[in-house]
PDB file of C-alpha atoms in Angstrom:
ATOM      1  CA  MET A  19    -118.853 268.413 156.161  1.00  0.00           C
ATOM      2  CA  LYS A  20    -117.071 266.546 158.927  1.00  0.00           C
ATOM      3  CA  ASN A  21    -113.323 266.223 158.456  1.00  0.00           C
ATOM      4  CA  SER A  22    -112.320 262.543 158.497  1.00  0.00           C
ATOM      5  CA  ARG A  23    -108.581 263.231 158.643  1.00  0.00           C
ATOM      6  CA  PRO A  24    -106.781 262.681 161.960  1.00  0.00           C
ATOM      7  CA  VAL A  25    -106.425 265.474 164.492  1.00  0.00           C
ATOM      8  CA  ILE A  26    -102.747 266.434 164.779  1.00  0.00           C
ATOM      9  CA  ILE A  27    -102.988 269.539 166.998  1.00  0.00           C
ATOM     10  CA  GLN A  28    -105.177 269.501 170.104  1.00  0.00           C
ATOM     11  CA  PHE A  29    -105.469 272.221 172.761  1.00  0.00           C
ATOM     12  CA  SER A  30    -107.741 271.141 175.631  1.00  0.00           C
ATOM     13  CA  GLN A  31    -108.790 273.525 178.425  1.00  0.00           C
ATOM     14  CA  VAL A  32    -105.479 275.391 178.106  1.00  0.00           C
ATOM     15  CA  ALA A  33    -104.744 278.334 180.379  1.00  0.00           C
ATOM     16  CA  PHE A  34    -101.535 280.345 180.601  1.00  0.00           C
ATOM     17  CA  SER A  35    -100.262 283.268 182.651  1.00  0.00           C
ATOM     18  CA  TYR A  36     -97.090 285.322 182.693  1.00  0.00           C
ATOM     19  CA  GLY A  37     -96.563 285.511 186.450  1.00  0.00           C
ATOM     20  CA  SER A  38     -99.810 286.845 187.926  1.00  0.00           C
ATOM     21  CA  GLU A  39    -101.001 288.209 184.576  1.00  0.00           C
ATOM     22  CA  PRO A  40    -103.479 285.818 182.875  1.00  0.00           C
ATOM     23  CA  VAL A  41    -103.121 285.609 179.094  1.00  0.00           C
ATOM     24  CA  LEU A  42    -105.148 282.588 177.969  1.00  0.00           C
ATOM     25  CA  GLU A  43    -108.092 280.891 179.626  1.00  0.00           C
ATOM     26  CA  ASN A  44    -110.037 277.767 178.633  1.00  0.00           C
ATOM     27  CA  VAL A  45    -108.573 277.578 175.111  1.00  0.00           C
ATOM     28  CA  ASN A  46    -109.925 274.625 173.140  1.00  0.00           C
ATOM     29  CA  PHE A  47    -109.278 273.900 169.492  1.00  0.00           C
ATOM     30  CA  HIS A  48    -108.057 271.164 167.193  1.00  0.00           C
ATOM     31  CA  VAL A  49    -106.483 271.039 163.745  1.00  0.00           C
ATOM     32  CA  HIS A  50    -106.861 268.182 161.285  1.00  0.00           C
ATOM     33  CA  GLN A  51    -104.068 266.895 159.081  1.00  0.00           C
ATOM     34  CA  GLY A  52    -103.834 268.959 155.897  1.00  0.00           C
ATOM     35  CA  GLU A  53    -105.969 271.862 157.130  1.00  0.00           C
ATOM     36  CA  PHE A  54    -105.130 275.504 156.433  1.00  0.00           C
ATOM     37  CA  ILE A  55    -105.839 277.507 159.596  1.00  0.00           C
ATOM     38  CA  ALA A  56    -105.590 281.270 160.123  1.00  0.00           C
ATOM     39  CA  LEU A  57    -105.042 282.572 163.667  1.00  0.00           C
ATOM     40  CA  VAL A  58    -106.173 286.186 164.017  1.00  0.00           C
ATOM     41  CA  GLY A  59    -106.652 288.690 166.806  1.00  0.00           C
ATOM     42  CA  PRO A  60    -105.502 292.118 168.033  1.00  0.00           C
ATOM     43  CA  ASN A  61    -102.018 292.793 169.334  1.00  0.00           C
ATOM     44  CA  GLY A  62    -101.571 291.425 172.833  1.00  0.00           C
ATOM     45  CA  ALA A  63    -104.423 288.947 172.499  1.00  0.00           C
ATOM     46  CA  GLY A  64    -102.207 285.892 172.936  1.00  0.00           C
ATOM     47  CA  LYS A  65    -101.373 284.780 169.389  1.00  0.00           C
ATOM     48  CA  SER A  66     -97.641 284.637 170.085  1.00  0.00           C
ATOM     49  CA  THR A  67     -98.292 282.762 173.327  1.00  0.00           C
ATOM     50  CA  ILE A  68    -100.249 280.099 171.448  1.00  0.00           C
ATOM     51  CA  LEU A  69     -97.317 279.693 169.051  1.00  0.00           C
ATOM     52  CA  LYS A  70     -94.876 279.338 171.964  1.00  0.00           C
ATOM     53  CA  LEU A  71     -97.095 276.681 173.536  1.00  0.00           C
ATOM     54  CA  LEU A  72     -97.413 274.873 170.208  1.00  0.00           C
ATOM     55  CA  LEU A  73     -93.629 274.835 169.787  1.00  0.00           C
ATOM     56  CA  GLY A  74     -93.024 273.730 173.375  1.00  0.00           C
ATOM     57  CA  LEU A  75     -91.262 276.979 174.307  1.00  0.00           C
ATOM     58  CA  GLU A  76     -93.765 277.577 177.121  1.00  0.00           C
ATOM     59  CA  GLN A  77     -95.785 275.206 179.290  1.00  0.00           C
ATOM     60  CA  PRO A  78     -99.522 275.625 179.936  1.00  0.00           C
ATOM     61  CA  GLY A  79    -100.568 276.473 183.479  1.00  0.00           C
ATOM     62  CA  LYS A  80    -103.646 274.287 183.009  1.00  0.00           C
ATOM     63  CA  GLY A  81    -104.879 271.894 180.361  1.00  0.00           C
ATOM     64  CA  THR A  82    -103.090 269.710 177.818  1.00  0.00           C
ATOM     65  CA  ILE A  83    -101.536 270.129 174.386  1.00  0.00           C
ATOM     66  CA  GLN A  84    -100.896 267.317 171.918  1.00  0.00           C
ATOM     67  CA  VAL A  85     -99.030 267.807 168.642  1.00  0.00           C
ATOM     68  CA  LEU A  86     -98.704 264.874 166.252  1.00  0.00           C
ATOM     69  CA  GLY A  87     -99.641 262.538 169.101  1.00  0.00           C
ATOM     70  CA  GLN A  88     -96.844 263.803 171.359  1.00  0.00           C
ATOM     71  CA  ASN A  89     -96.175 266.672 173.695  1.00  0.00           C
ATOM     72  CA  PRO A  90     -94.926 269.823 171.902  1.00  0.00           C
ATOM     73  CA  GLN A  91     -91.285 269.380 172.939  1.00  0.00           C
ATOM     74  CA  GLU A  92     -91.132 265.922 171.384  1.00  0.00           C
ATOM     75  CA  SER A  93     -92.801 266.968 168.129  1.00  0.00           C
ATOM     76  CA  ARG A  94     -90.963 270.274 167.635  1.00  0.00           C
ATOM     77  CA  SER A  95     -88.576 268.876 165.002  1.00  0.00           C
ATOM     78  CA  ARG A  96     -91.567 268.032 162.801  1.00  0.00           C
ATOM     79  CA  ILE A  97     -92.763 271.644 162.694  1.00  0.00           C
ATOM     80  CA  GLY A  98     -91.416 274.149 160.193  1.00  0.00           C
ATOM     81  CA  TYR A  99     -91.527 277.622 161.731  1.00  0.00           C
ATOM     82  CA  VAL A 100     -91.223 280.916 159.847  1.00  0.00           C
ATOM     83  CA  PRO A 101     -90.792 283.780 162.356  1.00  0.00           C
ATOM     84  CA  GLN A 102     -92.129 287.274 161.857  1.00  0.00           C
ATOM     85  CA  HIS A 103     -88.716 288.773 162.579  1.00  0.00           C
ATOM     86  CA  ALA A 104     -85.401 287.033 161.995  1.00  0.00           C
ATOM     87  CA  GLU A 105     -82.399 288.966 163.207  1.00  0.00           C
ATOM     88  CA  TYR A 106     -79.114 288.418 161.414  1.00  0.00           C
ATOM     89  CA  ASP A 107     -75.652 289.927 161.118  1.00  0.00           C
ATOM     90  CA  LYS A 108     -75.590 291.790 157.801  1.00  0.00           C
ATOM     91  CA  SER A 109     -71.812 291.441 157.684  1.00  0.00           C
ATOM     92  CA  PHE A 110     -71.934 287.638 157.925  1.00  0.00           C
ATOM     93  CA  PRO A 111     -71.150 286.164 154.482  1.00  0.00           C
ATOM     94  CA  ILE A 112     -73.915 283.586 154.122  1.00  0.00           C
ATOM     95  CA  SER A 113     -75.691 282.765 150.881  1.00  0.00           C
ATOM     96  CA  VAL A 114     -79.369 282.052 150.300  1.00  0.00           C
ATOM     97  CA  TYR A 115     -78.531 278.387 149.657  1.00  0.00           C
ATOM     98  CA  GLU A 116     -76.701 278.143 152.990  1.00  0.00           C
ATOM     99  CA  VAL A 117     -79.619 279.702 154.886  1.00  0.00           C
ATOM    100  CA  ILE A 118     -82.043 277.187 153.399  1.00  0.00           C
ATOM    101  CA  ARG A 119     -79.640 274.323 154.102  1.00  0.00           C
ATOM    102  CA  MET A 120     -79.883 275.205 157.802  1.00  0.00           C
ATOM    103  CA  GLY A 121     -83.423 273.852 157.714  1.00  0.00           C
ATOM    104  CA  CYS A 122     -82.033 270.319 157.380  1.00  0.00           C
ATOM    105  CA  LEU A 123     -79.859 270.616 160.479  1.00  0.00           C
ATOM    106  CA  HIS A 124     -80.993 268.884 163.640  1.00  0.00           C
ATOM    107  CA  PRO A 125     -78.963 267.358 166.521  1.00  0.00           C
ATOM    108  CA  SER A 126     -80.583 263.954 166.042  1.00  0.00           C
ATOM    109  CA  ARG A 127     -80.118 263.814 162.276  1.00  0.00           C
ATOM    110  CA  ARG A 128     -77.404 262.092 160.288  1.00  0.00           C
ATOM    111  CA  ARG A 129     -74.651 263.831 158.373  1.00  0.00           C
ATOM    112  CA  TRP A 130     -75.465 265.868 155.266  1.00  0.00           C
ATOM    113  CA  ASN A 131     -76.165 263.702 152.238  1.00  0.00           C
ATOM    114  CA  GLN A 132     -77.863 263.669 148.852  1.00  0.00           C
ATOM    115  CA  VAL A 133     -81.318 263.391 150.420  1.00  0.00           C
ATOM    116  CA  ASP A 134     -80.767 266.723 152.188  1.00  0.00           C
ATOM    117  CA  GLU A 135     -79.461 268.272 148.982  1.00  0.00           C
ATOM    118  CA  LEU A 136     -82.624 267.244 147.146  1.00  0.00           C
ATOM    119  CA  ALA A 137     -84.776 268.608 149.974  1.00  0.00           C
ATOM    120  CA  VAL A 138     -83.063 272.007 149.705  1.00  0.00           C
ATOM    121  CA  ARG A 139     -83.501 272.110 145.937  1.00  0.00           C
ATOM    122  CA  ARG A 140     -87.142 271.091 146.227  1.00  0.00           C
ATOM    123  CA  ALA A 141     -87.762 273.816 148.829  1.00  0.00           C
ATOM    124  CA  MET A 142     -86.224 276.462 146.565  1.00  0.00           C
ATOM    125  CA  GLU A 143     -88.410 275.292 143.684  1.00  0.00           C
ATOM    126  CA  GLN A 144     -91.538 275.396 145.843  1.00  0.00           C
ATOM    127  CA  VAL A 145     -90.890 279.029 146.760  1.00  0.00           C
ATOM    128  CA  GLU A 146     -89.480 279.876 143.308  1.00  0.00           C
ATOM    129  CA  ILE A 147     -86.134 281.277 144.429  1.00  0.00           C
ATOM    130  CA  GLN A 148     -83.710 279.050 142.501  1.00  0.00           C
ATOM    131  CA  ASP A 149     -82.248 282.164 140.870  1.00  0.00           C
ATOM    132  CA  LEU A 150     -81.323 283.581 144.282  1.00  0.00           C
ATOM    133  CA  ALA A 151     -79.409 280.526 145.549  1.00  0.00           C
ATOM    134  CA  ARG A 152     -75.896 282.010 145.356  1.00  0.00           C
ATOM    135  CA  ARG A 153     -76.787 285.564 146.280  1.00  0.00           C
ATOM    136  CA  PRO A 154     -75.805 286.933 149.698  1.00  0.00           C
ATOM    137  CA  TYR A 155     -78.736 286.759 152.089  1.00  0.00           C
ATOM    138  CA  SER A 156     -77.987 290.320 153.233  1.00  0.00           C
ATOM    139  CA  ALA A 157     -78.444 291.624 149.673  1.00  0.00           C
ATOM    140  CA  LEU A 158     -82.075 290.544 149.443  1.00  0.00           C
ATOM    141  CA  SER A 159     -85.198 292.636 149.895  1.00  0.00           C
ATOM    142  CA  GLY A 160     -87.460 292.058 152.899  1.00  0.00           C
ATOM    143  CA  GLY A 161     -89.901 290.055 150.796  1.00  0.00           C
ATOM    144  CA  GLN A 162     -87.146 287.915 149.302  1.00  0.00           C
ATOM    145  CA  ARG A 163     -85.710 287.165 152.746  1.00  0.00           C
ATOM    146  CA  ARG A 164     -89.146 286.075 153.959  1.00  0.00           C
ATOM    147  CA  ARG A 165     -89.459 283.655 151.041  1.00  0.00           C
ATOM    148  CA  VAL A 166     -86.007 282.278 151.862  1.00  0.00           C
ATOM    149  CA  LEU A 167     -87.141 281.635 155.449  1.00  0.00           C
ATOM    150  CA  VAL A 168     -90.189 279.792 154.135  1.00  0.00           C
ATOM    151  CA  ALA A 169     -87.873 277.655 151.996  1.00  0.00           C
ATOM    152  CA  ARG A 170     -85.659 277.002 155.043  1.00  0.00           C
ATOM    153  CA  ALA A 171     -88.703 275.700 156.932  1.00  0.00           C
ATOM    154  CA  LEU A 172     -89.800 273.559 153.970  1.00  0.00           C
ATOM    155  CA  ALA A 173     -86.336 272.033 153.587  1.00  0.00           C
ATOM    156  CA  ALA A 174     -86.986 270.094 156.798  1.00  0.00           C
ATOM    157  CA  GLU A 175     -90.057 268.582 155.082  1.00  0.00           C
ATOM    158  CA  PRO A 176     -92.255 269.342 158.103  1.00  0.00           C
ATOM    159  CA  ASP A 177     -95.631 267.833 158.909  1.00  0.00           C
ATOM    160  CA  ILE A 178     -96.821 271.236 160.112  1.00  0.00           C
ATOM    161  CA  LEU A 179     -95.840 274.632 158.692  1.00  0.00           C
ATOM    162  CA  VAL A 180     -96.311 277.640 160.996  1.00  0.00           C
ATOM    163  CA  LEU A 181     -95.953 281.164 159.614  1.00  0.00           C
ATOM    164  CA  ASP A 182     -96.023 284.258 161.823  1.00  0.00           C
ATOM    165  CA  GLU A 183     -97.200 287.333 159.858  1.00  0.00           C
ATOM    166  CA  PRO A 184     -95.619 286.066 156.610  1.00  0.00           C
ATOM    167  CA  THR A 185     -96.606 289.087 154.500  1.00  0.00           C
ATOM    168  CA  ALA A 186     -94.880 291.639 156.749  1.00  0.00           C
ATOM    169  CA  ASN A 187     -92.442 293.735 154.658  1.00  0.00           C
ATOM    170  CA  MET A 188     -93.376 291.806 151.508  1.00  0.00           C
ATOM    171  CA  ASP A 189     -93.711 293.375 148.079  1.00  0.00           C
ATOM    172  CA  ALA A 190     -96.662 292.452 145.851  1.00  0.00           C
ATOM    173  CA  GLU A 191     -94.671 289.971 143.740  1.00  0.00           C
ATOM    174  CA  SER A 192     -93.378 288.099 146.791  1.00  0.00           C
ATOM    175  CA  GLU A 193     -96.894 287.970 148.250  1.00  0.00           C
ATOM    176  CA  GLU A 194     -98.253 286.472 145.034  1.00  0.00           C
ATOM    177  CA  ARG A 195     -95.495 283.844 144.894  1.00  0.00           C
ATOM    178  CA  LEU A 196     -95.972 282.925 148.535  1.00  0.00           C
ATOM    179  CA  PHE A 197     -99.729 282.623 148.015  1.00  0.00           C
ATOM    180  CA  LYS A 198     -99.136 280.208 145.141  1.00  0.00           C
ATOM    181  CA  THR A 199     -96.671 278.216 147.243  1.00  0.00           C
ATOM    182  CA  LEU A 200     -99.128 277.854 150.111  1.00  0.00           C
ATOM    183  CA  GLY A 201    -101.829 276.859 147.652  1.00  0.00           C
ATOM    184  CA  ARG A 202     -99.670 274.017 146.340  1.00  0.00           C
ATOM    185  CA  LEU A 203     -98.887 272.864 149.882  1.00  0.00           C
ATOM    186  CA  LYS A 204    -102.485 272.969 151.070  1.00  0.00           C
ATOM    187  CA  GLY A 205    -103.966 269.534 151.705  1.00  0.00           C
ATOM    188  CA  ASN A 206    -100.582 267.845 152.053  1.00  0.00           C
ATOM    189  CA  THR A 207     -98.890 269.979 154.696  1.00  0.00           C
ATOM    190  CA  THR A 208    -100.881 271.268 157.667  1.00  0.00           C
ATOM    191  CA  ILE A 209    -100.542 275.065 157.696  1.00  0.00           C
ATOM    192  CA  LEU A 210    -101.118 277.475 160.583  1.00  0.00           C
ATOM    193  CA  ILE A 211    -100.713 281.120 159.695  1.00  0.00           C
ATOM    194  CA  VAL A 212    -100.797 284.030 162.149  1.00  0.00           C
ATOM    195  CA  THR A 213    -101.856 287.122 160.268  1.00  0.00           C
ATOM    196  CA  HIS A 214    -103.624 290.467 160.317  1.00  0.00           C
ATOM    197  CA  ASP A 215    -103.951 290.299 156.517  1.00  0.00           C
ATOM    198  CA  THR A 216    -106.951 287.992 156.292  1.00  0.00           C
ATOM    199  CA  GLU A 217    -107.585 288.893 152.651  1.00  0.00           C
ATOM    200  CA  PHE A 218    -104.224 287.363 151.734  1.00  0.00           C
ATOM    201  CA  VAL A 219    -105.303 283.866 152.796  1.00  0.00           C
ATOM    202  CA  SER A 220    -109.096 284.125 152.453  1.00  0.00           C
ATOM    203  CA  ALA A 221    -109.241 281.805 149.432  1.00  0.00           C
ATOM    204  CA  LEU A 222    -107.059 279.180 151.152  1.00  0.00           C
ATOM    205  CA  THR A 223    -108.364 279.210 154.726  1.00  0.00           C
ATOM    206  CA  ASP A 224    -110.396 276.240 155.971  1.00  0.00           C
ATOM    207  CA  ARG A 225    -111.024 277.734 159.399  1.00  0.00           C
ATOM    208  CA  VAL A 226    -110.250 280.912 161.333  1.00  0.00           C
ATOM    209  CA  LEU A 227    -109.231 280.869 165.003  1.00  0.00           C
ATOM    210  CA  CYS A 228    -110.020 284.210 166.644  1.00  0.00           C
ATOM    211  CA  ILE A 229    -108.501 285.355 169.918  1.00  0.00           C
ATOM    212  CA  GLY A 230    -110.840 287.632 171.862  1.00  0.00           C
ATOM    213  CA  GLU A 231    -111.065 289.062 175.369  1.00  0.00           C
ATOM    214  CA  ARG A 232    -113.136 287.816 178.271  1.00  0.00           C
ATOM    215  CA  THR A 233    -114.323 290.384 180.773  1.00  0.00           C
ATOM    216  CA  GLY A 234    -115.515 288.090 183.536  1.00  0.00           C
ATOM    217  CA  SER A 235    -112.649 288.882 185.898  1.00  0.00           C
ATOM    218  CA  GLU A 236    -110.686 291.901 186.974  1.00  0.00           C
ATOM    219  CA  LYS A 237    -107.581 290.642 185.228  1.00  0.00           C
ATOM    220  CA  ARG A 238    -108.745 289.613 181.798  1.00  0.00           C
ATOM    221  CA  ALA A 239    -107.522 286.535 179.999  1.00  0.00           C
ATOM    222  CA  HIS A 240    -108.224 285.668 176.390  1.00  0.00           C
ATOM    223  CA  ARG A 241    -110.187 282.820 174.929  1.00  0.00           C
ATOM    224  CA  LEU A 242    -110.329 281.421 171.443  1.00  0.00           C
ATOM    225  CA  VAL A 243    -113.350 281.022 169.191  1.00  0.00           C
ATOM    226  CA  GLN A 244    -113.440 279.172 165.885  1.00  0.00           C
ATOM    227  CA  HIS A 245    -115.106 280.194 162.651  1.00  0.00           C
ATOM    228  CA  LYS A 246    -115.658 278.448 159.392  1.00  0.00           C
ATOM    229  CA  ALA A 247    -114.026 280.182 156.454  1.00  0.00           C
ATOM    230  CA  ALA A 248    -116.449 282.396 154.560  1.00  0.00           C
ATOM    231  CA  PRO A 249    -117.573 280.721 151.323  1.00  0.00           C
ATOM    232  CA  ALA A 250    -117.812 284.032 149.492  1.00  0.00           C
ATOM    233  CA  GLU A 251    -115.621 287.111 149.505  1.00  0.00           C
ATOM    234  CA  HIS A 252    -117.943 289.246 151.644  1.00  0.00           C
ATOM    235  CA  ALA A 253    -119.845 286.554 153.518  1.00  0.00           C
ATOM    236  CA  PRO A 254    -119.438 286.683 157.309  1.00  0.00           C
ATOM    237  CA  PRO A 255    -117.890 283.657 159.005  1.00  0.00           C
ATOM    238  CA  GLU A 256    -120.233 281.293 160.805  1.00  0.00           C
ATOM    239  CA  LEU A 257    -119.483 280.810 164.477  1.00  0.00           C
ATOM    240  CA  PHE A 258    -119.490 277.155 165.323  1.00  0.00           C
ATOM    241  CA  GLY A 259    -117.583 276.721 168.561  1.00  0.00           C
ATOM    242  CA  GLY A 260    -115.820 278.344 171.457  1.00  0.00           C
TER     243      GLY A 260
END
């Protein structure tokens, strides 16, 4: 069935190189509002590069990128990003509530007010961590810290939520809670998840973007192919574009 919702992420003929080393070549894909997309591929295939381009941290060597009708730098504040690794000073006395509150901070935004307070509380409820609000962030488990980072991203009430390997270092309970959270967000918030754990999101995924290698040149760049999500647990995805 054709998706009638507007396209809010568009990569067109995108190529990117680090110096003389090609990484991406002829990457074309789009994401509709409210879609749940999984980006998969082996290490070094270019997944992180696609995220950097999406967030406006790198510029394509060729092609164009549009996010929410703007270039990535202009739309960055409307994207909630959950990194795979978040370094922090374990001796710094910051609470879970204060970490999540950071999600509402932006140079162009007004001073803190009741609207921000409600956004923080709503984010904690979505991720089910209200009971952790006053605990030191450094005292949490790896899975709990990841859920706090998801709440921090949600506190900004983003149009697009991007999660980089969200189940890394997560215990089973945290995985289950995160899965439920993403399920509630699906359809309202556009979600792009970079993961090796495809089983974790198989029931939620609308489409899968796969990064693979091209061998047509001596220095190989990667291209992206798109698959429909498998309708059944063991059904293979149907290739529909490249």
